[in-house]
Amino acid sequence: MKPEIGVCYYPEHWPEAQWATDAALMVASGISWVRIGEFAWSRIEPTPDTFNWAWLDKAIAVLGQAGLKIVLGTPTATPPRWMLKKYPDMLAVDANDQPRKFGSRRHYDFSHQAYREESVRICEILAKRYGDNPHIAFWQTDNEYSCHDTTLSYSAAALAGFRSWLAERYEDIDALNQAWGNIFWSMDYADFADIELPNLTVTEANPSHWHDFRRYSSAQVQVYNTAQVNAIRRYDASTPILHNYMGRITDFDHFAVGQDLDAASWDSYPLGFLEDRLEADAEWKQAFMRQGDPDFQAFHHDLYRAVGRGRWWVMEQQPGPVNWAPYNPAPLKGMVRLWGWEAIAHGAEVVSYFRWRQAPFAQEQMHAGLLRPDSEPAPALTEVKQLAADLAAFPEDTKTHQTAPVAIVFDYESAWTWDTQPQGKHFDYFALVFEQYRALRKLGLSIDICPPDTEDFSAYQLVLVPGLMHWKHELKAHLKTCAGAVLLGTRTGSKSADFSIPQQMPPDCPELIELKVTHVESLRPDVAIPLENGGSVCHWREYMEPGAGVKTLLATEDGEPVLLQQGNVHYLGAQLDETAYRRTMKLLCEQGGISTVDLPKGLRLRQWGDKVVAMNYSLDTIDLRPFKDFVELDVAELPPAGVAFSL
Ligand code: GAL
C-alpha cells in the first residue's frame, strides 16, 4: 500500500461553518486521513450520562463526505471536570505524595478501578455509535500513555493494586523476602499488607522493590489499554485500533501494550526532542537546531515498526515551532518534507501532521500548525503538498519494506533496571542503545529493532543485544539462529529476574560465550581510556575473565580487553567514544558480511523497499559522488534538507 498523509484536527475548536472549507483544503493539499476526538470528552458528555452527539455526527459526516478517512480517538486522556466530583481519588499522585490536579490533561491514575470502568463505558458508547460508520477507518486509544510522566503513580489505588499484584506474583511473603534480599537492612516483611510504595524512603529503597513496582505500573498501562480495546471490539469487530506512543518513553512495555493493537503510531517532534530529550553537546544542538537529530526519529520509526509488528504510522509530525521545549526554533525550509520522507523510508503507512490550524487560545497557542490562526497557510503546508506530490510520482504497488541487515534487541524492562541502578550519573539504557544505533546509521545501514521475545534471527547478518539486563524468553537459544555476528554488552546479563547479580556472574551466558565480568567501574564524563590503535573507553568499563576459547579483538592501552569474540558471538565490555564505536561496528559488519560506508555529518540513508532514500540533515550541500559504489543516487549533490532516491 502506498504511504499516505494525514492531519490532526479539532472540529470542536472551530465554528461549524468552517469545517467544510477545512476539509476541502485538506483534500486539495493531498491529505487523506484526519484524526479527531481524542480530547473531546467534555463536549461529547457535558454532564454525566447526557450526550451531545450532534456536533460529532456532523463533523464526521463533513470530513468523511469530503473524502477523508477518519481516526477517532477515545477521549480518555482528558476526563471532564465532573468526573473528579464522582471520583476525587482518581488523580495520579507524584513521588512527593502530591496529587496531580485537574487543569491540564492526563489527570488520572491507571490503577483507579472506577476510572478504568468509566473509560470502558465511554469507549463502548463511542464504538456502538460509530463502529459501523463508513468514515471511521481507525480507532486510537487514549493519547500518549505516559506523557507528562504519568505511568508511575503513588496513589492509594496504586498501593492497593501493587500489594495484590505482589501477593499474586509471590504467593508467600517469605518468597518475596527471599527474592528481594530483604534480610539486608532488616527489611523483612511479615505480610503483603505491610509493603508500601518505594517512594519517600530515607535513602534508596531496595532495587527489587522498585523493579517490581515498575513492572506493576507497566502492567497497569497494558491492562487499561486492553480494557479500551475490548470495549471497542464489543461493538466494532473490524475497524483497526492503534495508540500514539511518544519519543524516548520507556516507563511501560510498549511491546506488551502493542500486542492488543493492530498497528502502532508515534508522535514525532524532531526539534523539540533535540532540545528536550537528547544528550548532545551545544555544538551538535546548534548544528541541528532547525533539522533535528539525524538519528532520533529514525530510531523511533524502527522501534514502533516493531511495536506495531510491521504496521505503524507517525500520528503527529511537527510542522513548525512547538511550544514545549526549552527553545522552539522554526524548521529549516524543506525539513517538514524530509521528516515525512524519513518516516516513509522506514515503512510508515501514514505520516500525519499535528495540527491543522494553530489554536489562538489555551496552552498550545504558540504551537504551529499547517495553517496560521487566521487560516492562511503556514510554511509547513507547502511542504506537505510537496510530499504529496512526491508520493504521487510513485506507483501504487511500490515496495515499502525490506528486512534490514542489522537487528538491535530493545527491552523496556532493561530500561527500568538501568534507571533503578545506573551505577553512574546520567547512565541510561536508551542512551546506550541509541549510541550503538547511531554508529550503525553513520555507516549507511538500515536497522530493525526487535523485541526480546524474537525467536528467529536468521534473516540478520548482525544482531546487537546492548544492555539487556537479564536474559528472558529463551533469547540465548534464539540468538543461535543468527548465522552472522552477534554482539552482547555492555551490562548484558548482569542481573537475575529478581534484580541480583547472577550466580554464574555476568554476562550469564556460557552457552554463547565463556566469559565472566568480574567487576565494573563507571567513569567521570571527562575521563577517556585510550584503546590500542584509536578511540577510547568512556563512562563505563568492565573487567573480564575470558575463557580459553575467547579471543581479544580490541583492548585498551593499559592492557584490558574491551571486545571479545568466541565464534560468531562477541562481548563488548565498555562504553565507547564515537571513533571506537565506529571501529567496533565496522569490525562486526565485516564479520557479518555487511558492506558499509563512512557518511559525512548529517547524511543518512535508509532502504525503502527496493529503493534507498538519502536525506541531508546538515546545513551544507553534500557531494554524493564519493558514495556511488555504495549506492547510486538520482542526483550528484544534495542541498540542505534535500531528499534523493537510488536509481
Ligand atoms: C503531543 C500531544 C498533542 C500535542 C502535541 C504538541 O505530545 O499528543 O496533543 O500536545 O504534543 O506538540
XYZ file of C-alpha atoms and ligand atoms in Angstrom:
659
model
C 0.000 0.000 0.000
C 1.327 3.424 -0.907
C 2.000 5.708 2.091
C -0.497 8.480 2.769
C -0.638 11.833 4.541
C -2.829 12.794 7.463
C -3.530 15.642 9.840
C -4.812 16.094 13.396
C -7.944 18.202 13.598
C -10.138 19.523 16.398
C -13.585 20.376 14.962
C -14.713 21.316 18.493
C -12.220 24.219 18.386
C -13.735 25.872 15.303
C -17.141 27.137 14.185
C -19.134 24.512 12.325
C -19.266 26.753 9.271
C -15.501 26.344 8.864
C -15.396 22.529 8.785
C -16.293 22.017 5.143
C -13.741 24.593 3.950
C -11.092 22.986 6.130
C -11.911 19.515 4.830
C -11.823 20.667 1.201
C -8.426 22.312 1.699
C -7.055 19.191 3.391
C -8.073 17.071 0.427
C -6.747 19.625 -2.061
C -3.415 19.550 -0.200
C -3.050 15.789 -0.681
C -4.211 14.790 2.804
C -6.334 11.648 3.060
C -6.532 10.931 6.820
C -7.783 13.082 9.666
C -7.585 12.270 13.375
C -10.235 13.758 15.636
C -11.866 13.440 19.017
C -9.097 12.448 21.398
C -9.623 15.344 23.812
C -13.337 15.997 23.289
C -14.970 14.205 26.237
C -16.444 17.356 27.807
C -18.191 18.198 24.508
C -19.425 14.641 23.992
C -20.718 14.167 27.539
C -21.032 17.618 29.133
C -22.654 16.200 32.280
C -22.738 12.566 33.419
C -24.884 10.455 31.093
C -26.087 13.341 28.927
C -24.630 13.260 25.457
C -24.187 15.840 22.803
C -23.737 13.957 19.537
C -24.959 16.500 17.033
C -21.602 18.197 16.560
C -19.574 14.989 16.315
C -22.057 13.327 13.939
C -21.856 16.411 11.766
C -18.053 16.699 11.904
C -17.621 13.049 10.920
C -20.104 13.468 8.076
C -18.469 16.644 6.768
C -14.931 15.253 6.892
C -15.949 11.864 5.549
C -18.017 13.277 2.704
C -15.045 15.394 1.663
C -13.215 12.108 1.072
C -11.171 11.907 4.269
C -10.693 8.713 6.271
C -11.105 9.308 9.979
C -9.132 8.147 13.006
C -11.412 8.541 16.016
C -9.612 8.911 19.339
C -11.104 7.709 22.622
C -11.184 10.842 24.796
C -9.847 9.276 27.978
C -6.665 11.367 28.309
C -8.893 14.299 29.299
C -11.594 13.253 31.751
C -14.075 16.137 32.222
C -14.173 18.088 35.466
C -17.373 16.342 36.605
C -15.500 13.035 36.674
C -13.435 14.317 39.595
C -16.555 15.130 41.541
C -17.533 11.490 41.192
C -14.046 10.165 41.973
C -11.898 12.700 43.813
C -9.273 9.972 44.344
C -8.811 9.216 40.637
C -5.879 11.637 40.302
C -2.361 10.299 39.985
C -0.019 11.162 42.862
C 3.582 12.236 42.331
C 6.681 10.830 44.053
C 6.363 13.502 46.762
C 2.847 12.254 47.502
C 1.202 15.321 45.931
C -1.911 14.853 43.776
C -1.553 15.865 40.142
C -4.503 18.186 39.843
C -7.149 18.964 37.227
C -6.446 21.836 34.809
C -4.413 20.292 32.001
C -4.594 16.659 30.857
C -3.735 13.046 31.763
C -5.144 13.630 35.255
C -5.932 10.027 36.011
C -4.365 7.037 37.646
C -4.003 3.800 35.689
C -4.715 1.818 38.879
C -8.036 3.529 39.622
C -10.700 0.876 39.008
C -13.692 3.201 38.739
C -11.921 5.431 36.213
C -10.989 2.362 34.220
C -14.693 1.460 34.169
C -15.625 4.998 33.083
C -13.090 4.694 30.264
C -14.569 1.397 29.198
C -18.051 2.948 29.317
C -17.150 5.860 27.000
C -15.294 3.536 24.607
C -18.332 1.261 24.385
C -20.659 4.188 23.780
C -18.428 5.550 21.012
C -17.916 2.167 19.378
C -21.644 1.485 19.490
C -22.429 4.798 17.837
C -19.640 4.953 15.263
C -18.344 1.391 14.917
C -20.079 0.848 11.597
C -19.799 4.421 10.366
C -18.107 4.058 6.965
C -15.894 7.103 7.558
C -14.266 5.743 10.723
C -11.265 3.824 9.440
C -9.123 3.556 12.588
C -9.545 3.966 16.328
C -6.899 5.499 18.545
C -6.912 4.554 22.240
C -6.365 7.479 24.638
C -3.437 9.788 23.814
C 0.263 9.246 24.544
C 0.298 6.907 27.520
C 2.975 8.068 29.960
C 3.164 11.613 28.581
C 3.884 14.111 31.369
C 5.399 11.325 33.438
C 2.111 9.572 34.170
C 2.947 5.867 34.302
C 4.174 5.752 37.892
C 1.687 6.984 40.467
C 1.955 6.779 44.242
C -1.769 6.885 44.963
C -3.837 4.781 47.346
C -5.198 2.933 44.311
C -1.660 2.127 43.149
C -0.678 0.930 46.615
C -3.664 -1.414 46.884
C -3.090 -2.684 43.356
C 0.626 -3.208 43.959
C 0.024 -5.245 47.118
C -2.398 -7.579 45.349
C -0.069 -7.853 42.369
C 2.791 -8.849 44.688
C 0.625 -11.347 46.548
C -0.307 -12.939 43.246
C 3.261 -12.985 41.970
C 4.952 -14.376 45.088
C 2.040 -16.129 46.851
C 4.106 -16.380 50.001
C 5.677 -13.397 51.789
C 8.844 -15.379 52.521
C 9.286 -15.945 48.800
C 9.168 -12.173 48.326
C 11.635 -11.602 51.184
C 13.985 -14.112 49.634
C 13.652 -12.720 46.090
C 14.198 -9.123 47.183
C 17.021 -9.957 49.623
C 15.126 -8.338 52.488
C 17.470 -9.736 55.109
C 19.651 -6.781 54.055
C 18.993 -3.833 56.426
C 16.294 -5.883 58.252
C 13.727 -5.133 55.572
C 11.799 -8.427 56.003
C 8.015 -8.202 55.746
C 5.531 -10.337 57.648
C 2.582 -9.590 55.352
C 1.941 -8.220 51.849
C -0.235 -5.578 53.541
C 2.902 -4.130 55.211
C 4.561 -3.246 51.913
C 4.496 0.417 50.913
C 5.334 2.050 47.606
C 9.078 2.658 47.209
C 8.965 6.487 47.209
C 9.931 8.749 50.115
C 12.191 6.241 51.862
C 15.077 7.669 53.918
C 17.706 6.584 51.439
C 17.364 4.435 48.333
C 14.700 1.732 48.516
C 15.539 -1.860 47.669
C 16.091 -2.057 43.878
C 13.973 -5.227 43.680
C 11.127 -3.306 45.324
C 11.457 -0.555 42.720
C 11.724 -3.038 39.914
C 8.545 -4.841 40.892
C 6.751 -1.510 41.277
C 7.823 -0.613 37.745
C 6.678 -3.977 36.447
C 3.354 -3.471 38.202
C 2.958 0.081 36.840
C 3.742 -1.020 33.291
C 1.223 -3.836 33.591
C -1.468 -1.293 34.585
C -0.984 0.596 31.313
C -1.376 -2.662 29.453
C -4.498 -3.664 31.395
C -6.002 -0.214 30.833
C -5.342 -0.308 27.103
C -6.676 -3.857 26.807
C -9.867 -2.742 28.574
C -10.340 0.004 25.952
C -9.593 -2.356 23.076
C -12.065 -4.950 24.363
C -14.709 -2.265 24.854
C -14.332 -1.102 21.240
C -14.252 -4.681 19.972
C -17.579 -5.498 21.662
C -19.314 -3.190 19.170
C -16.844 -2.963 16.320
C -15.015 -6.149 15.490
C -13.283 -4.961 12.362
C -12.017 -1.349 12.399
C -8.310 -1.447 13.282
C -7.082 0.121 16.531
C -3.794 1.860 17.328
C -2.283 4.060 20.008
C 0.010 7.071 19.584
C 3.190 6.482 21.589
C 5.936 9.002 22.259
C 9.643 9.643 21.840
C 12.021 8.259 24.446
C 9.385 6.985 26.808
C 10.433 3.728 28.424
C 8.241 3.650 31.560
C 5.934 0.958 30.238
C 6.452 -2.002 27.968
C 5.257 -0.834 24.575
C 5.615 -4.311 23.078
C 3.175 -5.641 25.680
C 0.662 -2.838 25.032
C 1.108 -3.285 21.281
C 0.030 -6.907 21.390
C -3.648 -5.965 21.531
C -3.428 -3.338 18.806
C -3.481 -3.613 15.027
C -0.793 -1.003 14.458
C 1.491 1.366 16.348
C 1.948 5.082 15.844
C 4.133 7.698 17.471
C 4.352 11.454 17.766
C 7.482 12.855 16.191
C 8.735 16.306 17.160
C 12.347 16.416 15.887
C 13.197 19.960 17.031
C 11.501 19.642 20.398
C 13.234 16.309 21.027
C 16.678 17.648 20.066
C 16.409 20.243 22.836
C 14.413 18.217 25.307
C 15.298 14.533 25.088
C 18.807 14.097 23.784
C 22.241 14.005 25.379
C 24.313 16.067 22.936
C 26.738 18.943 23.307
C 25.929 22.549 22.410
C 27.817 22.295 19.118
C 25.665 19.364 17.955
C 22.444 21.017 19.095
C 23.365 24.219 17.280
C 24.300 22.371 14.107
C 20.942 20.549 14.029
C 18.665 23.063 15.725
C 16.439 23.511 12.657
C 16.723 19.954 11.323
C 16.551 17.767 14.396
C 18.918 14.960 15.273
C 19.577 12.797 12.197
C 19.031 9.517 14.090
C 16.494 10.145 16.861
C 13.388 9.960 14.680
C 14.813 7.060 12.670
C 15.358 5.083 15.878
C 11.735 5.534 16.911
C 10.455 4.708 13.443
C 12.300 1.394 13.712
C 11.137 0.870 17.274
C 7.472 1.497 16.520
C 7.577 -0.627 13.384
C 8.494 -3.438 15.799
C 5.824 -2.429 18.348
C 3.212 -2.435 15.563
C 4.514 -5.787 14.252
C 5.169 -4.170 10.880
C 2.220 -1.723 10.781
C 2.933 1.768 12.009
C 2.260 5.485 11.468
C 3.580 8.824 12.542
C 0.406 10.175 14.129
C 1.757 13.632 14.955
C 4.547 15.154 12.875
C 5.996 18.512 13.880
C 5.013 21.223 11.374
C 6.834 24.293 12.746
C 7.898 25.622 16.161
C 6.389 23.720 19.104
C 5.576 25.378 22.419
C 7.006 22.943 24.970
C 10.785 22.584 24.500
C 13.344 24.831 26.252
C 13.831 26.643 22.890
C 11.438 26.372 19.959
C 13.084 27.277 16.645
C 11.415 27.047 13.250
C 12.443 24.200 10.950
C 14.873 24.733 8.108
C 12.980 25.038 4.842
C 12.489 21.543 3.460
C 12.627 19.660 6.765
C 8.875 19.169 7.104
C 9.030 17.246 3.839
C 12.287 15.473 4.785
C 10.866 14.284 8.141
C 7.938 12.848 6.214
C 10.322 11.010 3.909
C 12.411 9.651 6.781
C 9.262 8.098 8.231
C 8.099 6.768 4.875
C 11.520 5.310 4.140
C 11.199 3.380 7.408
C 7.882 1.936 6.272
C 5.289 4.337 7.760
C 1.818 3.764 6.319
C 0.737 7.307 7.138
C 2.524 10.498 8.160
C 0.044 12.716 9.915
C 0.855 16.295 10.862
C -0.025 17.933 14.162
C -2.096 20.067 13.783
C -4.294 21.531 11.040
C -4.718 25.087 12.327
C -2.754 26.771 15.114
C -5.104 27.387 18.067
C -5.257 31.026 19.170
C -6.267 30.025 22.711
C -5.126 27.886 25.664
C -1.895 26.006 26.339
C -0.751 25.358 22.770
C -1.460 28.750 21.180
C 2.283 29.108 20.396
C 2.389 25.711 18.625
C 2.465 25.932 14.837
C 0.020 24.141 12.557
C -0.331 23.732 8.812
C -2.492 26.861 8.874
C -1.953 30.018 10.873
C -4.620 31.053 13.406
C -6.053 33.367 10.718
C -6.455 30.335 8.400
C -3.744 31.446 5.978
C -1.234 28.695 5.068
C 1.725 28.341 7.450
C 5.076 27.451 5.820
C 4.588 23.718 6.505
C 1.564 23.415 4.212
C 3.663 23.956 1.078
C 5.977 21.137 2.133
C 3.117 18.803 2.908
C 1.819 19.438 -0.606
C 5.275 18.709 -1.962
C 5.413 15.419 -0.048
C 2.017 14.521 -1.508
C 3.331 15.319 -4.991
C 6.485 13.244 -4.333
C 4.338 10.278 -3.339
C 2.034 10.686 -6.316
C 5.020 10.047 -8.580
C 5.493 6.525 -7.180
C 3.404 3.621 -8.474
C 0.610 2.182 -6.319
C 2.470 -1.102 -5.818
C 5.724 0.498 -4.604
C 7.507 -1.860 -2.232
C 7.737 -0.207 1.166
C 9.557 -2.747 3.296
C 12.695 -4.780 3.281
C 14.277 -6.618 6.223
C 17.407 -4.752 7.361
C 20.792 -6.481 7.610
C 21.176 -5.492 11.270
C 18.884 -6.051 14.259
C 19.026 -4.464 17.705
C 17.145 -6.098 20.578
C 15.335 -3.466 22.662
C 13.897 -4.322 26.080
C 11.784 -1.965 28.185
C 12.399 -3.864 31.387
C 16.117 -3.258 30.963
C 15.433 0.473 30.824
C 13.777 0.229 34.275
C 16.730 -1.736 35.630
C 19.162 0.900 34.388
C 17.014 3.681 35.885
C 16.865 1.911 39.222
C 20.570 1.156 39.374
C 22.501 3.309 36.882
C 25.761 2.970 38.842
C 26.866 6.332 37.443
C 25.317 9.748 36.901
C 23.262 10.024 33.677
C 23.803 6.343 32.819
C 20.883 5.239 30.796
C 19.773 2.239 28.746
C 18.173 4.240 25.951
C 21.362 6.312 25.593
C 23.490 3.161 25.279
C 21.260 1.546 22.665
C 20.924 4.800 20.778
C 24.718 5.332 20.630
C 25.154 1.930 19.015
C 22.224 2.591 16.667
C 23.740 5.925 15.634
C 27.132 4.327 14.959
C 25.448 1.882 12.564
C 23.420 4.599 10.783
C 26.587 6.584 10.197
C 27.891 3.566 8.296
C 24.965 3.856 5.886
C 22.994 0.960 7.368
C 19.295 0.291 7.864
C 18.363 -1.320 11.149
C 15.455 -3.354 12.501
C 14.585 -3.176 16.173
C 13.379 -6.448 17.691
C 11.572 -7.254 20.936
C 13.348 -9.581 23.378
C 10.943 -12.431 22.618
C 12.042 -12.585 18.962
C 12.534 -16.221 18.069
C 14.138 -16.116 14.667
C 17.179 -14.003 13.826
C 18.148 -15.973 10.738
C 17.370 -13.027 8.410
C 20.073 -10.894 10.050
C 23.797 -10.658 9.402
C 24.413 -8.803 12.638
C 22.398 -8.797 15.890
C 23.144 -6.439 18.786
C 21.970 -7.040 22.345
C 23.192 -3.983 24.263
C 22.490 -3.599 27.971
C 19.810 -6.299 28.214
C 20.000 -6.605 31.964
C 18.535 -10.037 32.359
C 18.044 -12.885 29.975
C 14.490 -13.909 29.222
C 12.208 -15.575 26.690
C 14.822 -18.155 25.640
C 16.665 -15.326 23.903
C 20.031 -17.032 24.446
C 18.845 -20.032 22.445
C 17.158 -17.890 19.788
C 20.312 -15.859 19.181
C 21.838 -19.063 17.873
C 19.556 -18.747 14.823
C 21.700 -15.799 13.691
C 24.364 -17.115 11.356
C 26.074 -13.713 11.209
C 27.743 -11.833 14.043
C 26.174 -11.309 17.480
C 27.258 -8.505 19.815
C 26.370 -8.571 23.517
C 27.129 -5.874 26.086
C 27.666 -3.713 27.920
C 25.889 -4.919 31.076
C 24.057 -7.669 29.187
C 23.055 -10.483 31.524
C 24.216 -8.619 34.613
C 21.068 -9.131 36.732
C 18.776 -12.010 37.542
C 14.990 -11.637 37.145
C 14.864 -10.712 40.858
C 17.445 -7.961 40.444
C 20.525 -9.658 41.894
C 23.928 -10.414 40.438
C 23.582 -13.782 38.680
C 25.304 -16.711 40.393
C 27.499 -17.558 37.444
C 28.367 -13.851 37.047
C 27.553 -11.571 34.089
C 27.023 -11.923 31.186
C 25.445 -15.129 32.450
C 25.547 -16.930 29.109
C 28.349 -19.525 28.965
C 26.369 -21.246 26.206
C 27.093 -18.208 23.988
C 30.477 -17.009 25.208
C 32.743 -18.294 28.004
C 33.455 -15.206 29.962
C 32.933 -13.663 33.388
C 32.690 -9.972 34.103
C 34.415 -9.861 37.468
C 33.881 -6.198 38.324
C 32.846 -2.941 36.680
C 33.553 0.766 37.042
C 31.768 3.918 35.981
C 33.859 6.912 34.970
C 33.585 10.660 35.219
C 32.471 12.244 31.923
C 35.893 13.906 31.467
C 37.835 10.607 31.576
C 38.800 8.706 28.428
C 40.860 5.498 28.489
C 42.603 5.104 25.115
C 42.217 1.947 23.062
C 45.159 0.477 21.186
C 45.011 1.875 17.620
C 42.454 4.628 18.208
C 39.315 5.581 20.077
C 38.624 5.431 23.801
C 36.590 3.822 26.520
C 34.375 6.312 28.324
C 31.697 6.244 31.048
C 31.821 2.521 31.767
C 34.292 -0.334 31.771
C 34.043 -3.988 32.693
C 36.950 -6.149 33.788
C 36.627 -9.516 32.146
C 37.945 -13.019 32.676
C 37.761 -14.713 29.264
C 37.618 -18.497 28.897
C 40.244 -20.398 26.911
C 38.447 -20.216 23.552
C 37.841 -16.458 23.685
C 39.856 -14.022 21.544
C 40.504 -10.337 22.271
C 39.673 -8.118 19.287
C 40.073 -4.710 20.941
C 41.950 -3.764 24.103
C 42.856 -0.612 25.996
C 46.403 0.723 26.017
C 46.549 -0.326 29.653
C 46.098 -3.911 28.567
C 42.458 -4.687 29.440
C 40.306 -6.492 26.859
C 37.342 -4.478 25.543
C 35.874 -6.506 22.683
C 35.972 -10.291 22.936
C 34.965 -12.982 20.475
C 34.114 -16.641 20.564
C 32.824 -17.992 17.259
C 30.213 -15.557 15.977
C 29.441 -14.179 19.445
C 31.130 -11.007 20.686
C 31.044 -9.215 24.006
C 31.700 -5.507 24.403
C 32.837 -4.686 27.928
C 32.841 -0.891 27.741
C 31.037 2.187 26.557
C 32.993 3.830 23.775
C 33.562 7.169 22.113
C 32.491 7.770 18.524
C 35.766 6.543 16.970
C 35.829 3.342 18.971
C 32.172 2.598 18.225
C 32.875 3.132 14.516
C 35.807 0.672 14.697
C 33.720 -1.862 16.599
C 30.707 -1.684 14.293
C 32.880 -1.894 11.171
C 34.635 -4.918 12.537
C 31.333 -6.624 13.306
C 29.888 -5.698 9.910
C 32.921 -7.269 8.263
C 32.364 -10.424 10.265
C 28.690 -10.417 9.311
C 29.482 -9.765 5.638
C 27.780 -6.340 5.538
C 29.289 -3.550 3.432
C 29.481 -0.106 4.994
C 30.340 3.447 4.013
C 31.539 6.405 6.108
C 28.807 9.021 5.660
C 29.566 12.726 6.127
C 27.961 14.578 9.030
C 24.203 14.784 8.582
C 23.819 12.487 5.567
C 21.694 9.425 6.215
C 20.465 6.558 4.068
C 17.522 4.259 4.519
C 16.407 1.273 2.480
C 12.772 1.744 1.379
C 11.658 -1.456 -0.318
C 13.816 -1.691 -3.443
C 14.974 1.929 -3.204
C 17.434 3.745 -0.986
C 16.384 7.183 0.245
C 19.190 9.668 1.015
C 18.464 12.586 3.335
C 20.636 15.581 4.155
C 20.232 16.823 7.734
C 23.260 19.107 7.507
C 23.480 22.790 6.603
C 25.894 22.053 3.735
C 25.371 20.750 0.244
C 26.797 17.219 0.132
C 28.594 15.755 -2.856
C 27.106 12.279 -3.329
C 29.559 11.039 -5.948
C 32.088 9.591 -3.458
C 29.407 7.098 -2.330
C 28.346 5.913 -5.747
C 29.904 2.469 -5.277
C 27.794 2.001 -2.156
C 24.599 3.468 -3.602
C 23.943 5.256 -6.870
C 21.575 8.161 -6.345
C 19.474 10.183 -8.769
C 21.368 13.445 -8.111
C 25.072 14.302 -7.858
C 24.717 16.547 -4.868
C 22.175 17.049 -2.131
C 21.313 20.503 -0.750
C 20.456 21.013 2.942
C 17.118 19.302 3.724
C 17.320 17.559 0.351
C 15.975 14.077 -0.340
C 17.322 11.811 -3.092
C 16.491 8.309 -4.312
C 18.603 5.478 -5.618
C 18.340 4.819 -9.329
C 1.795 15.764 21.764
C 0.317 15.592 22.088
C -0.539 16.602 21.359
C 0.061 17.972 21.457
C 1.458 17.945 20.926
C 2.143 19.280 20.933
O 2.602 15.233 22.756
O -0.133 14.313 21.774
O -1.835 16.590 21.897
O 0.044 18.359 22.791
O 2.226 17.072 21.714
O 3.437 19.209 20.396
